[in-house]
């Protein structure tokens, strides 16, 4: 259902753009294709890794470590993993959905996604070079703490 | 051809490892393959329209005029534009830093630049579309709203914590990174 809506939006936008400016539309499509081919190899690699890992860890194992019952410790470890890893959300979402289906908890996955996007340990040196040490550290620290609040609210709403 | 191979090097290595593992440990075969196909399906169906939308965003959203309205005293309007500017992209977080440098160079306020960084990292619209599909609308929209509040809070707290000196120095460093 949501796929149909998504396609309708994209096609409508494309048509509107096309009737307004063909050149711009062509440039947009070229950009779309280029970003798609840029991300594809990374995509497939992560997909293969996640599939193997999921096949090794059964539902019981996943639930034990990052399931609903793993509580604060599970949320904390998910947040740590999210802070360290450097994968685009596009790739993380299908994997996260698959983990949810295999016994992971909503709060734990929410914390993982939140830190994955907001906290960047790997990119910290780069961020420091742009913003300075103090600001970069405060920002990442705050974002890490925030992910717990986000996890709490999201799991509360979803499990309501 | 060489370039293609280099780009897909990791994929090929993982593909070989994947296949070998399936041959050595047949018990995981069904699960690994179905999980792979399952995720693949999401990606192949959902990604193309999102990237088309992204391309259109990129071409039609006038970045130049937007960045002019991010200075000090730009108020709520500045905050909204900072959010919009950060949300209409798809790059990884480190892609936001050079753009932040541009904003600093063009006189954007420190608070608005922090909002922009936050929006770039978490409230991307194309990402939201994908998240709705993968995680369900309830999860996605809740996270979206919570993130907007979080971004505002974090920006505010940073501005409280740092001295005026820190702020000026940071803006200068940022602007100096502008190439």
mmCIF file of C-alpha atoms in Angstrom, chain A:
data_model
loop_
_atom_site.group_PDB
_atom_site.id
_atom_site.type_symbol
_atom_site.label_atom_id
_atom_site.label_comp_id
_atom_site.label_asym_id
_atom_site.label_seq_id
_atom_site.Cartn_x
_atom_site.Cartn_y
_atom_site.Cartn_z
ATOM 1 C CA UNK A 1 0.000 0.000 0.000
ATOM 2 C CA UNK A 2 2.634 2.542 1.058
ATOM 3 C CA UNK A 3 4.674 1.457 -1.959
ATOM 4 C CA UNK A 4 1.823 2.455 -4.259
ATOM 5 C CA UNK A 5 1.561 5.853 -2.564
ATOM 6 C CA UNK A 6 5.296 6.315 -2.866
ATOM 7 C CA UNK A 7 5.264 5.521 -6.564
ATOM 8 C CA UNK A 8 2.276 7.819 -7.163
ATOM 9 C CA UNK A 9 4.071 10.696 -5.449
ATOM 10 C CA UNK A 10 7.259 10.110 -7.414
ATOM 11 C CA UNK A 11 5.467 9.833 -10.760
ATOM 12 C CA UNK A 12 3.315 12.912 -10.106
ATOM 13 C CA UNK A 13 6.352 14.948 -9.073
ATOM 14 C CA UNK A 14 8.224 13.727 -12.119
ATOM 15 C CA UNK A 15 5.386 14.694 -14.469
ATOM 16 C CA UNK A 16 4.997 18.149 -12.935
ATOM 17 C CA UNK A 17 8.730 18.678 -13.215
ATOM 18 C CA UNK A 18 8.770 17.412 -16.790
ATOM 19 C CA UNK A 19 6.064 19.793 -17.981
ATOM 20 C CA UNK A 20 7.790 22.716 -16.311
ATOM 21 C CA UNK A 21 11.351 22.096 -17.366
ATOM 22 C CA UNK A 22 12.558 19.149 -19.380
ATOM 23 C CA UNK A 23 16.220 19.898 -18.925
ATOM 24 C CA UNK A 24 15.983 20.090 -15.160
ATOM 25 C CA UNK A 25 14.001 16.873 -15.084
ATOM 26 C CA UNK A 26 16.645 15.122 -17.118
ATOM 27 C CA UNK A 27 19.324 16.390 -14.757
ATOM 28 C CA UNK A 28 17.277 15.163 -11.790
ATOM 29 C CA UNK A 29 16.939 11.697 -13.280
ATOM 30 C CA UNK A 30 20.643 11.549 -14.004
ATOM 31 C CA UNK A 31 21.366 12.500 -10.405
ATOM 32 C CA UNK A 32 18.921 9.881 -9.169
ATOM 33 C CA UNK A 33 20.557 7.185 -11.251
ATOM 34 C CA UNK A 34 24.031 8.210 -10.160
ATOM 35 C CA UNK A 35 23.208 8.170 -6.455
ATOM 36 C CA UNK A 36 21.508 4.832 -6.903
ATOM 37 C CA UNK A 37 24.525 3.201 -8.541
ATOM 38 C CA UNK A 38 26.793 4.833 -5.954
ATOM 39 C CA UNK A 39 24.953 3.305 -3.058
ATOM 40 C CA UNK A 40 24.212 -0.096 -4.596
ATOM 41 C CA UNK A 41 27.524 -1.894 -3.897
ATOM 42 C CA UNK A 42 27.511 -0.776 -0.264
ATOM 43 C CA UNK A 43 23.931 -1.862 -0.062
ATOM 44 C CA UNK A 44 24.535 -5.371 -1.313
ATOM 45 C CA UNK A 45 27.565 -5.839 0.936
ATOM 46 C CA UNK A 46 25.704 -4.911 4.117
ATOM 47 C CA UNK A 47 22.744 -7.006 3.004
ATOM 48 C CA UNK A 48 24.902 -10.089 2.616
ATOM 49 C CA UNK A 49 26.557 -9.553 6.005
ATOM 50 C CA UNK A 50 23.244 -9.003 7.776
ATOM 51 C CA UNK A 51 21.701 -12.060 6.133
ATOM 52 C CA UNK A 52 24.555 -14.280 7.303
ATOM 53 C CA UNK A 53 24.473 -12.865 10.828
ATOM 54 C CA UNK A 54 20.708 -13.283 11.024
ATOM 55 C CA UNK A 55 20.986 -16.871 9.853
ATOM 56 C CA UNK A 56 23.481 -17.660 12.613
ATOM 57 C CA UNK A 57 21.612 -15.911 15.393
ATOM 58 C CA UNK A 58 18.241 -17.398 16.004
ATOM 59 C CA UNK A 59 15.285 -15.554 17.454
ATOM 60 C CA UNK A 60 16.173 -16.627 21.000
ATOM 61 C CA UNK A 61 19.672 -15.203 20.814
ATOM 62 C CA UNK A 62 18.560 -11.899 19.304
ATOM 63 C CA UNK A 63 15.763 -11.544 21.880
ATOM 64 C CA UNK A 64 18.171 -12.299 24.681
ATOM 65 C CA UNK A 65 20.581 -9.519 23.760
ATOM 66 C CA UNK A 66 18.416 -6.847 22.178
ATOM 67 C CA UNK A 67 14.886 -8.110 22.750
ATOM 68 C CA UNK A 68 12.116 -6.385 24.697
ATOM 69 C CA UNK A 69 13.309 -8.181 27.858
ATOM 70 C CA UNK A 70 16.925 -7.048 27.526
ATOM 71 C CA UNK A 71 15.862 -3.725 29.027
ATOM 72 C CA UNK A 72 18.194 -0.821 29.593
ATOM 73 C CA UNK A 73 21.318 -2.897 28.995
ATOM 74 C CA UNK A 74 19.970 -3.943 25.591
ATOM 75 C CA UNK A 75 19.129 -0.336 24.730
ATOM 76 C CA UNK A 76 22.591 0.745 25.871
ATOM 77 C CA UNK A 77 24.399 -1.834 23.739
ATOM 78 C CA UNK A 78 22.218 -1.014 20.723
ATOM 79 C CA UNK A 79 23.028 2.670 21.187
ATOM 80 C CA UNK A 80 26.748 1.882 21.354
ATOM 81 C CA UNK A 81 26.591 -0.203 18.178
ATOM 82 C CA UNK A 82 24.682 2.568 16.416
ATOM 83 C CA UNK A 83 27.279 5.144 17.467
ATOM 84 C CA UNK A 84 30.201 3.124 16.134
ATOM 85 C CA UNK A 85 28.776 1.832 12.873
ATOM 86 C CA UNK A 86 28.758 3.998 9.824
ATOM 87 C CA UNK A 87 26.020 2.808 7.482
ATOM 88 C CA UNK A 88 23.414 4.927 5.693
ATOM 89 C CA UNK A 89 19.851 4.732 6.968
ATOM 90 C CA UNK A 90 18.702 3.389 3.615
ATOM 91 C CA UNK A 91 20.689 0.271 4.334
ATOM 92 C CA UNK A 92 19.982 0.167 8.053
ATOM 93 C CA UNK A 93 16.184 0.211 7.807
ATOM 94 C CA UNK A 94 15.620 -3.105 6.016
ATOM 95 C CA UNK A 95 18.102 -4.731 8.377
ATOM 96 C CA UNK A 96 16.420 -3.140 11.395
ATOM 97 C CA UNK A 97 13.010 -4.327 10.197
ATOM 98 C CA UNK A 98 14.416 -7.833 9.753
ATOM 99 C CA UNK A 99 15.840 -7.735 13.299
ATOM 100 C CA UNK A 100 12.449 -6.641 14.646
ATOM 101 C CA UNK A 101 10.838 -9.611 12.914
ATOM 102 C CA UNK A 102 13.448 -11.859 14.504
ATOM 103 C CA UNK A 103 12.882 -10.897 18.097
ATOM 104 C CA UNK A 104 14.592 -7.547 18.642
ATOM 105 C CA UNK A 105 12.792 -5.001 20.816
ATOM 106 C CA UNK A 106 11.290 -1.747 19.528
ATOM 107 C CA UNK A 107 13.121 0.433 22.070
ATOM 108 C CA UNK A 108 16.431 -1.271 21.313
ATOM 109 C CA UNK A 109 16.041 -0.818 17.555
ATOM 110 C CA UNK A 110 14.903 2.784 18.018
ATOM 111 C CA UNK A 111 18.025 3.528 20.077
ATOM 112 C CA UNK A 112 20.197 1.892 17.415
ATOM 113 C CA UNK A 113 18.652 3.916 14.583
ATOM 114 C CA UNK A 114 18.782 7.131 16.567
ATOM 115 C CA UNK A 115 22.486 6.897 17.424
ATOM 116 C CA UNK A 116 23.288 5.535 13.981
ATOM 117 C CA UNK A 117 22.057 8.786 12.509
ATOM 118 C CA UNK A 118 23.002 11.366 15.126
ATOM 119 C CA UNK A 119 26.169 10.054 16.752
ATOM 120 C CA UNK A 120 29.296 9.473 14.696
ATOM 121 C CA UNK A 121 32.343 8.108 16.507
ATOM 122 C CA UNK A 122 34.071 7.332 13.212
ATOM 123 C CA UNK A 123 33.436 10.816 11.866
ATOM 124 C CA UNK A 124 34.253 12.573 15.151
ATOM 125 C CA UNK A 125 37.746 13.707 14.063
ATOM 126 C CA UNK A 126 36.222 15.249 10.953
ATOM 127 C CA UNK A 127 33.484 16.933 12.965
ATOM 128 C CA UNK A 128 36.082 18.308 15.416
ATOM 129 C CA UNK A 129 38.045 19.784 12.549
ATOM 130 C CA UNK A 130 34.942 21.651 11.419
ATOM 131 C CA UNK A 131 33.323 22.635 14.716
ATOM 132 C CA UNK A 132 36.052 22.399 17.331
ATOM 133 C CA UNK A 133 36.488 19.798 20.061
ATOM 134 C CA UNK A 134 34.095 21.161 22.655
ATOM 135 C CA UNK A 135 31.087 21.578 20.389
ATOM 136 C CA UNK A 136 31.565 18.281 18.584
ATOM 137 C CA UNK A 137 31.874 16.373 21.873
ATOM 138 C CA UNK A 138 28.847 18.061 23.445
ATOM 139 C CA UNK A 139 26.766 17.454 20.327
ATOM 140 C CA UNK A 140 27.611 13.763 20.121
ATOM 141 C CA UNK A 141 27.227 13.277 23.870
ATOM 142 C CA UNK A 142 23.838 14.971 23.904
ATOM 143 C CA UNK A 143 22.705 12.986 20.876
ATOM 144 C CA UNK A 144 23.728 9.760 22.628
ATOM 145 C CA UNK A 145 21.711 10.621 25.726
ATOM 146 C CA UNK A 146 18.816 11.786 23.564
ATOM 147 C CA UNK A 147 18.629 8.382 21.864
ATOM 148 C CA UNK A 148 17.460 6.849 25.173
ATOM 149 C CA UNK A 149 14.597 9.321 25.391
ATOM 150 C CA UNK A 150 13.755 8.647 21.752
ATOM 151 C CA UNK A 151 13.814 4.891 22.396
ATOM 152 C CA UNK A 152 11.503 5.271 25.370
ATOM 153 C CA UNK A 153 8.964 7.447 23.543
ATOM 154 C CA UNK A 154 8.970 5.402 20.332
ATOM 155 C CA UNK A 155 8.536 2.060 22.053
ATOM 156 C CA UNK A 156 5.821 3.545 24.258
ATOM 157 C CA UNK A 157 3.884 4.816 21.222
ATOM 158 C CA UNK A 158 4.426 1.731 19.067
ATOM 159 C CA UNK A 159 3.524 -0.737 21.810
ATOM 160 C CA UNK A 160 0.537 1.309 22.971
#
